PDB file of C-alpha atoms in Angstrom:
ATOM      1  CA  MET C   1      25.552 132.803 -94.853  1.00 81.00           C
ATOM      2  CA  ILE C   2      22.374 132.519 -97.579  1.00 92.00           C
ATOM      3  CA  ASN C   3      22.329 129.530 -98.999  1.00 95.00           C
ATOM      4  CA  LYS C   4      19.133 128.557-101.231  1.00 97.00           C
ATOM      5  CA  ALA C   5      20.810 126.122-103.154  1.00 95.00           C
ATOM      6  CA  GLU C   6      19.435 122.782-102.508  1.00 92.00           C
ATOM      7  CA  LYS C   7      21.067 119.195-103.304  1.00 89.00           C
ATOM      8  CA  SER C   8      18.066 117.077-103.794  1.00 92.00           C
ATOM      9  CA  ILE C   9      14.663 117.950-105.701  1.00 95.00           C
ATOM     10  CA  THR C  10      13.088 115.001-103.499  1.00 94.00           C
ATOM     11  CA  ASP C  11      13.812 116.993-100.304  1.00 95.00           C
ATOM     12  CA  VAL C  12      12.575 120.259-101.749  1.00 97.00           C
ATOM     13  CA  LEU C  13       9.468 119.007-103.386  1.00 97.00           C
ATOM     14  CA  SER C  14       8.830 117.170 -99.842  1.00 96.00           C
ATOM     15  CA  GLN C  15       7.270 120.151 -98.875  1.00 97.00           C
ATOM     16  CA  ILE C  16       4.010 120.669-101.012  1.00 98.00           C
ATOM     17  CA  LYS C  17       1.167 118.739 -99.660  1.00 97.00           C
ATOM     18  CA  ASP C  18      -1.802 117.299-101.529  1.00 97.00           C
ATOM     19  CA  GLY C  19      -4.454 120.284-102.282  1.00 98.00           C
ATOM     20  CA  ALA C  20      -1.694 122.384-103.361  1.00 98.00           C
ATOM     21  CA  THR C  21      -1.932 125.309-106.108  1.00 98.00           C
ATOM     22  CA  ILE C  22       1.255 125.291-108.304  1.00 98.00           C
ATOM     23  CA  MET C  23       2.561 127.619-111.447  1.00 98.00           C
ATOM     24  CA  ILE C  24       4.594 125.708-113.427  1.00 98.00           C
ATOM     25  CA  GLY C  25       6.304 127.912-115.843  1.00 97.00           C
ATOM     26  CA  GLY C  26       6.618 127.145-119.590  1.00 95.00           C
ATOM     27  CA  PHE C  27       5.353 128.314-122.827  1.00 93.00           C
ATOM     28  CA  GLY C  28       4.794 124.621-123.859  1.00 88.00           C
ATOM     29  CA  THR C  29       7.889 122.908-123.466  1.00 90.00           C
ATOM     30  CA  ALA C  30       9.524 125.889-124.135  1.00 94.00           C
ATOM     31  CA  GLY C  31      10.694 127.056-120.385  1.00 95.00           C
ATOM     32  CA  GLN C  32       8.593 124.290-118.852  1.00 96.00           C
ATOM     33  CA  PRO C  33      10.951 122.605-115.396  1.00 97.00           C
ATOM     34  CA  ALA C  34      10.222 118.958-116.403  1.00 95.00           C
ATOM     35  CA  GLU C  35      12.847 116.997-114.111  1.00 96.00           C
ATOM     36  CA  LEU C  36      10.765 119.712-111.599  1.00 97.00           C
ATOM     37  CA  ILE C  37       7.117 117.719-112.632  1.00 97.00           C
ATOM     38  CA  ASP C  38       8.985 114.661-112.192  1.00 96.00           C
ATOM     39  CA  GLY C  39       9.846 114.840-108.772  1.00 96.00           C
ATOM     40  CA  LEU C  40       6.166 116.100-108.042  1.00 96.00           C
ATOM     41  CA  ILE C  41       5.023 112.798-109.469  1.00 97.00           C
ATOM     42  CA  SER C  42       7.228 110.881-107.695  1.00 96.00           C
ATOM     43  CA  LEU C  43       6.243 111.973-104.825  1.00 96.00           C
ATOM     44  CA  GLY C  44       2.671 111.120-105.531  1.00 96.00           C
ATOM     45  CA  ILE C  45       1.193 114.489-104.382  1.00 95.00           C
ATOM     46  CA  LYS C  46      -2.927 114.587-105.302  1.00 96.00           C
ATOM     47  CA  ASP C  47      -5.594 117.087-105.654  1.00 98.00           C
ATOM     48  CA  LEU C  48      -3.312 119.730-107.105  1.00 98.00           C
ATOM     49  CA  VAL C  49      -4.350 123.172-108.897  1.00 98.00           C
ATOM     50  CA  ILE C  50      -2.180 123.751-111.752  1.00 98.00           C
ATOM     51  CA  ILE C  51      -1.359 127.359-113.323  1.00 98.00           C
ATOM     52  CA  ASN C  52      -0.102 127.400-116.901  1.00 97.00           C
ATOM     53  CA  ASN C  53       0.271 128.520-120.161  1.00 95.00           C
ATOM     54  CA  ASN C  54      -1.372 125.517-121.759  1.00 94.00           C
ATOM     55  CA  ALA C  55      -2.213 122.099-120.809  1.00 94.00           C
ATOM     56  CA  GLY C  56       0.227 119.782-121.945  1.00 91.00           C
ATOM     57  CA  ASN C  57       2.068 118.210-125.053  1.00 90.00           C
ATOM     58  CA  GLY C  58       2.495 115.017-125.795  1.00 91.00           C
ATOM     59  CA  ASP C  59       3.016 112.508-122.350  1.00 91.00           C
ATOM     60  CA  TYR C  60       6.144 114.764-121.482  1.00 91.00           C
ATOM     61  CA  GLY C  61       6.583 117.153-118.499  1.00 94.00           C
ATOM     62  CA  LEU C  62       2.865 118.682-117.206  1.00 96.00           C
ATOM     63  CA  ALA C  63       1.213 115.802-119.968  1.00 95.00           C
ATOM     64  CA  LYS C  64       2.486 113.006-117.837  1.00 96.00           C
ATOM     65  CA  LEU C  65       1.617 114.362-114.764  1.00 97.00           C
ATOM     66  CA  LEU C  66      -2.312 115.098-115.767  1.00 97.00           C
ATOM     67  CA  GLU C  67      -2.373 111.975-117.080  1.00 96.00           C
ATOM     68  CA  THR C  68      -1.073 110.170-113.090  1.00 97.00           C
ATOM     69  CA  GLY C  69      -4.764 111.965-112.233  1.00 97.00           C
ATOM     70  CA  ALA C  70      -3.034 114.228-109.525  1.00 97.00           C
ATOM     71  CA  VAL C  71      -4.837 117.673-110.675  1.00 98.00           C
ATOM     72  CA  ARG C  72      -7.722 118.194-109.846  1.00 98.00           C
ATOM     73  CA  LYS C  73      -8.186 121.682-111.781  1.00 98.00           C
ATOM     74  CA  ILE C  74      -5.958 123.499-114.372  1.00 98.00           C
ATOM     75  CA  ILE C  75      -6.255 127.103-114.799  1.00 98.00           C
ATOM     76  CA  CYS C  76      -4.212 128.347-118.225  1.00 97.00           C
ATOM     77  CA  SER C  77      -4.863 129.642-121.341  1.00 95.00           C
ATOM     78  CA  PHE C  78      -4.612 127.125-124.286  1.00 91.00           C
ATOM     79  CA  PRO C  79      -5.815 124.052-123.354  1.00 92.00           C
ATOM     80  CA  ARG C  80      -5.765 122.409-126.693  1.00 86.00           C
ATOM     81  CA  GLN C  81      -3.671 121.936-129.694  1.00 82.00           C
ATOM     82  CA  SER C  82      -2.960 118.703-131.407  1.00 83.00           C
ATOM     83  CA  ASP C  83      -0.866 116.753-129.072  1.00 87.00           C
ATOM     84  CA  SER C  84      -3.148 117.712-125.652  1.00 90.00           C
ATOM     85  CA  TRP C  85      -4.301 114.055-126.033  1.00 93.00           C
ATOM     86  CA  VAL C  86      -4.036 113.924-122.355  1.00 95.00           C
ATOM     87  CA  PHE C  87      -5.847 117.001-121.117  1.00 96.00           C
ATOM     88  CA  ASP C  88      -8.443 116.539-124.044  1.00 95.00           C
ATOM     89  CA  LYS C  89      -9.289 112.808-122.278  1.00 96.00           C
ATOM     90  CA  LEU C  90      -9.337 113.642-118.684  1.00 97.00           C
ATOM     91  CA  TYR C  91     -11.320 117.127-119.549  1.00 96.00           C
ATOM     92  CA  HIS C  92     -13.908 115.034-121.560  1.00 96.00           C
ATOM     93  CA  ALA C  93     -14.272 112.239-119.141  1.00 97.00           C
ATOM     94  CA  GLY C  94     -15.058 115.154-116.420  1.00 97.00           C
ATOM     95  CA  LYS C  95     -11.830 114.141-114.527  1.00 97.00           C
ATOM     96  CA  ILE C  96     -10.799 117.554-114.787  1.00 97.00           C
ATOM     97  CA  GLU C  97     -11.841 121.360-114.174  1.00 98.00           C
ATOM     98  CA  LEU C  98     -10.942 123.752-116.342  1.00 97.00           C
ATOM     99  CA  GLU C  99     -10.361 127.726-115.877  1.00 97.00           C
ATOM    100  CA  LEU C 100      -9.585 129.099-119.181  1.00 96.00           C
ATOM    101  CA  VAL C 101      -8.310 132.439-119.335  1.00 97.00           C
ATOM    102  CA  PRO C 102      -7.035 134.335-122.101  1.00 96.00           C
ATOM    103  CA  GLN C 103      -3.390 134.459-122.548  1.00 96.00           C
ATOM    104  CA  GLY C 104      -3.191 138.734-121.653  1.00 95.00           C
ATOM    105  CA  ASN C 105      -5.367 137.541-118.608  1.00 97.00           C
ATOM    106  CA  LEU C 106      -3.687 134.848-117.547  1.00 97.00           C
ATOM    107  CA  ALA C 107       0.136 137.268-117.847  1.00 97.00           C
ATOM    108  CA  CYS C 108      -1.820 140.750-116.208  1.00 97.00           C
ATOM    109  CA  ARG C 109      -3.581 138.670-113.239  1.00 98.00           C
ATOM    110  CA  ILE C 110      -0.211 136.971-112.404  1.00 98.00           C
ATOM    111  CA  GLN C 111       1.369 140.215-112.363  1.00 98.00           C
ATOM    112  CA  ALA C 112      -1.486 141.566-109.831  1.00 98.00           C
ATOM    113  CA  ALA C 113      -0.985 138.958-107.638  1.00 98.00           C
ATOM    114  CA  GLY C 114       3.469 139.667-107.435  1.00 97.00           C
ATOM    115  CA  MET C 115       3.067 143.330-107.444  1.00 97.00           C
ATOM    116  CA  GLY C 116       0.321 143.073-104.444  1.00 97.00           C
ATOM    117  CA  LEU C 117      -2.896 144.581-106.979  1.00 96.00           C
ATOM    118  CA  GLY C 118      -6.330 144.060-105.377  1.00 96.00           C
ATOM    119  CA  ALA C 119      -7.816 143.804-109.291  1.00 96.00           C
ATOM    120  CA  VAL C 120      -7.574 144.757-112.764  1.00 96.00           C
ATOM    121  CA  TYR C 121      -9.867 145.827-115.132  1.00 97.00           C
ATOM    122  CA  THR C 122      -8.993 144.229-118.615  1.00 97.00           C
ATOM    123  CA  PRO C 123     -10.840 144.920-121.757  1.00 97.00           C
ATOM    124  CA  THR C 124     -10.574 140.929-122.985  1.00 96.00           C
ATOM    125  CA  GLY C 125     -13.292 138.966-122.730  1.00 95.00           C
ATOM    126  CA  PHE C 126     -15.745 141.591-122.802  1.00 97.00           C
ATOM    127  CA  GLY C 127     -19.536 140.604-123.709  1.00 95.00           C
ATOM    128  CA  THR C 128     -17.999 136.881-123.960  1.00 96.00           C
ATOM    129  CA  LEU C 129     -18.806 133.849-121.883  1.00 95.00           C
ATOM    130  CA  LEU C 130     -16.001 134.701-120.042  1.00 94.00           C
ATOM    131  CA  ALA C 131     -17.125 137.881-118.714  1.00 96.00           C
ATOM    132  CA  GLU C 132     -20.807 136.304-117.607  1.00 95.00           C
ATOM    133  CA  GLY C 133     -20.848 137.171-113.918  1.00 95.00           C
ATOM    134  CA  LYS C 134     -17.983 139.341-113.596  1.00 96.00           C
ATOM    135  CA  GLU C 135     -18.429 143.331-112.573  1.00 97.00           C
ATOM    136  CA  THR C 136     -17.565 145.017-115.571  1.00 97.00           C
ATOM    137  CA  ARG C 137     -16.882 148.974-115.769  1.00 97.00           C
ATOM    138  CA  GLU C 138     -16.863 152.030-119.094  1.00 97.00           C
ATOM    139  CA  ILE C 139     -14.000 153.423-118.727  1.00 97.00           C
ATOM    140  CA  ASP C 140     -13.043 156.598-120.904  1.00 97.00           C
ATOM    141  CA  GLY C 141     -15.320 155.662-123.209  1.00 97.00           C
ATOM    142  CA  LYS C 142     -14.631 151.642-123.061  1.00 97.00           C
ATOM    143  CA  ASP C 143     -15.708 148.463-121.999  1.00 98.00           C
ATOM    144  CA  TYR C 144     -13.655 146.777-119.094  1.00 98.00           C
ATOM    145  CA  VAL C 145     -13.755 142.863-117.298  1.00 97.00           C
ATOM    146  CA  LEU C 146     -13.036 142.985-113.417  1.00 98.00           C
ATOM    147  CA  GLU C 147      -9.988 140.403-113.006  1.00 98.00           C
ATOM    148  CA  TYR C 148      -8.705 138.943-110.013  1.00 98.00           C
ATOM    149  CA  PRO C 149      -4.688 137.982-109.145  1.00 98.00           C
ATOM    150  CA  ILE C 150      -3.878 134.423-109.541  1.00 98.00           C
ATOM    151  CA  LYS C 151      -1.283 133.495-106.666  1.00 98.00           C
ATOM    152  CA  ALA C 152       0.334 130.372-106.028  1.00 98.00           C
ATOM    153  CA  ASP C 153       1.365 128.436-103.014  1.00 98.00           C
ATOM    154  CA  PHE C 154       4.093 126.943-104.738  1.00 98.00           C
ATOM    155  CA  ALA C 155       5.904 128.104-109.066  1.00 98.00           C
ATOM    156  CA  LEU C 156       7.720 125.813-110.109  1.00 98.00           C
ATOM    157  CA  ILE C 157       9.809 127.221-112.572  1.00 98.00           C
ATOM    158  CA  LYS C 158      13.242 126.719-115.086  1.00 98.00           C
ATOM    159  CA  ALA C 159      16.086 129.411-115.457  1.00 97.00           C
ATOM    160  CA  ASP C 160      19.491 128.852-117.017  1.00 97.00           C
ATOM    161  CA  LYS C 161      21.321 130.619-114.258  1.00 97.00           C
ATOM    162  CA  GLY C 162      21.543 130.476-110.877  1.00 97.00           C
ATOM    163  CA  ASP C 163      23.254 131.181-107.769  1.00 97.00           C
ATOM    164  CA  ARG C 164      23.099 130.862-104.404  1.00 96.00           C
ATOM    165  CA  TRP C 165      20.902 133.966-103.504  1.00 97.00           C
ATOM    166  CA  GLY C 166      18.620 132.655-105.908  1.00 97.00           C
ATOM    167  CA  ASN C 167      19.472 135.322-108.670  1.00 98.00           C
ATOM    168  CA  LEU C 168      18.392 133.927-111.780  1.00 98.00           C
ATOM    169  CA  VAL C 169      19.007 134.700-115.510  1.00 98.00           C
ATOM    170  CA  TYR C 170      16.888 132.826-118.745  1.00 97.00           C
ATOM    171  CA  ARG C 171      17.463 131.128-121.863  1.00 95.00           C
ATOM    172  CA  LYS C 172      15.624 133.186-124.485  1.00 94.00           C
ATOM    173  CA  SER C 173      12.093 132.259-125.051  1.00 94.00           C
ATOM    174  CA  ALA C 174      12.394 130.006-122.357  1.00 94.00           C
ATOM    175  CA  ARG C 175      11.913 133.054-120.025  1.00 95.00           C
ATOM    176  CA  ASN C 176       7.857 133.057-120.657  1.00 96.00           C
ATOM    177  CA  PHE C 177       6.341 133.114-117.674  1.00 97.00           C
ATOM    178  CA  GLY C 178       9.185 132.062-114.854  1.00 97.00           C
ATOM    179  CA  PRO C 179       9.764 135.797-114.166  1.00 98.00           C
ATOM    180  CA  ILE C 180       6.449 136.784-112.914  1.00 98.00           C
ATOM    181  CA  MET C 181       4.855 133.546-111.755  1.00 98.00           C
ATOM    182  CA  ALA C 182       8.266 133.797-109.210  1.00 98.00           C
ATOM    183  CA  MET C 183       6.684 137.193-107.933  1.00 98.00           C
ATOM    184  CA  ALA C 184       3.489 135.275-107.612  1.00 98.00           C
ATOM    185  CA  ALA C 185       3.860 132.374-105.171  1.00 98.00           C
ATOM    186  CA  ASP C 186       4.568 131.981-102.045  1.00 98.00           C
ATOM    187  CA  VAL C 187       7.357 129.915-102.364  1.00 98.00           C
ATOM    188  CA  THR C 188       9.423 129.435-105.600  1.00 98.00           C
ATOM    189  CA  ILE C 189      11.672 126.596-106.643  1.00 98.00           C
ATOM    190  CA  ALA C 190      13.907 127.261-110.009  1.00 98.00           C
ATOM    191  CA  GLN C 191      15.628 124.119-111.607  1.00 97.00           C
ATOM    192  CA  VAL C 192      18.599 125.273-113.493  1.00 97.00           C
ATOM    193  CA  SER C 193      21.434 124.327-115.903  1.00 96.00           C
ATOM    194  CA  GLU C 194      24.153 126.027-113.884  1.00 96.00           C
ATOM    195  CA  THR C 195      25.085 127.536-110.836  1.00 95.00           C
ATOM    196  CA  VAL C 196      27.979 130.033-110.567  1.00 96.00           C
ATOM    197  CA  GLU C 197      29.389 132.020-107.996  1.00 96.00           C
ATOM    198  CA  LEU C 198      27.938 135.020-106.329  1.00 95.00           C
ATOM    199  CA  GLY C 199      29.249 138.334-108.390  1.00 94.00           C
ATOM    200  CA  LYS C 200      29.258 135.915-111.390  1.00 96.00           C
ATOM    201  CA  LEU C 201      26.040 136.679-112.844  1.00 97.00           C
ATOM    202  CA  ASP C 202      26.074 140.170-114.489  1.00 95.00           C
ATOM    203  CA  PRO C 203      23.428 142.521-112.269  1.00 95.00           C
ATOM    204  CA  GLU C 204      22.080 143.672-115.440  1.00 95.00           C
ATOM    205  CA  HIS C 205      20.912 140.500-117.035  1.00 95.00           C
ATOM    206  CA  VAL C 206      19.443 139.035-113.958  1.00 97.00           C
ATOM    207  CA  ILE C 207      16.163 139.318-114.457  1.00 97.00           C
ATOM    208  CA  THR C 208      14.306 137.158-111.678  1.00 98.00           C
ATOM    209  CA  PRO C 209      16.224 139.003-108.177  1.00 98.00           C
ATOM    210  CA  GLY C 210      16.714 136.127-105.162  1.00 97.00           C
ATOM    211  CA  ILE C 211      14.492 137.862-103.347  1.00 97.00           C
ATOM    212  CA  PHE C 212      11.805 135.904-105.476  1.00 98.00           C
ATOM    213  CA  VAL C 213      13.719 132.614-104.910  1.00 98.00           C
ATOM    214  CA  GLN C 214      13.107 129.887-102.252  1.00 98.00           C
ATOM    215  CA  HIS C 215      15.372 127.742-103.775  1.00 98.00           C
ATOM    216  CA  VAL C 216      17.714 126.396-106.750  1.00 98.00           C
ATOM    217  CA  VAL C 217      18.090 123.200-107.617  1.00 97.00           C
ATOM    218  CA  GLN C 218      21.007 122.303-109.880  1.00 96.00           C
ATOM    219  CA  ILE C 219      19.632 120.161-112.972  1.00 91.00           C
ATOM    220  CA  GLN C 220      22.417 117.650-115.084  1.00 75.00           C
ATOM    221  CA  PRO C 221      20.279 117.642-118.749  1.00 61.00           C
ATOM    222  CA  ALA C 222      19.069 114.601-120.041  1.00 54.00           C
ATOM    223  CA  ILE C 223      20.025 112.828-123.243  1.00 43.00           C
ATOM    224  CA  THR C 224      16.416 113.431-124.682  1.00 39.00           C
ATOM    225  CA  GLU C 225      13.283 114.313-123.625  1.00 42.00           C
ATOM    226  CA  SER C 226      12.434 110.567-123.551  1.00 40.00           C
ATOM    227  CA  THR C 227      14.612 109.867-121.570  1.00 38.00           C
ATOM    228  CA  SER C 228      14.686 112.314-118.657  1.00 40.00           C
ATOM    229  CA  THR C 229      15.135 111.506-115.379  1.00 37.00           C
ATOM    230  CA  VAL C 230      15.313 112.897-111.614  1.00 40.00           C
ATOM    231  CA  ASN C 231      18.398 114.335-110.780  1.00 39.00           C
ATOM    232  CA  THR C 232      20.449 115.434-107.728  1.00 35.00           C
ATOM    233  CA  ALA C 233      22.923 117.538-108.139  1.00 36.00           C
ATOM    234  CA  THR C 234      26.114 119.596-106.364  1.00 32.00           C
ATOM    235  CA  ALA C 235      25.276 123.391-106.677  1.00 32.00           C
TER     236      ALA C 235
END
């Protein structure tokens, strides 16, 4: 019987080792799997490469992970904002490497990995520093840059509901990068607010089919972000 529901964050995250490449869902804090990130921190894993839309907010979630020094490199499209002081401090101290990727390119490169494409041509970045050293080509009179897929060993994502087969539905804008990251990682771990019985999710509403998800962990909502803790729950 297929059952991807897990009771322990620690157990499911323990398969992640030093040096892993990890995609983390979220657009800012929307859809960010904060409890999975807290679990990652508690395990003390180091030398990580993180793929995310931005580089953390305040001292919460991804920023909290960066603060521990566990991240060697971050690949993202939006590293600078008013509350990105953790990344800013690390970057200017030479303690973290940055690969800056325009947001559309980030999405299509992740999608390319999930769909098994060898590479994609995109006009975004042509003629800029971001295209230096990359192959370019003119297609139908328009200039393009060759970009390669971005894939990962693990994807940590957040969904609203899931079942024991790993089928997921999301809540509004919290959906963001989760679906494409689930397709582009060897192992996808999804935290959900609620697990439901098989057949309770309308198939027309399932965004991420269970074939792309290996583990589902139900998280009890924290009272506030600042008091968010790693929880285990029955699934």
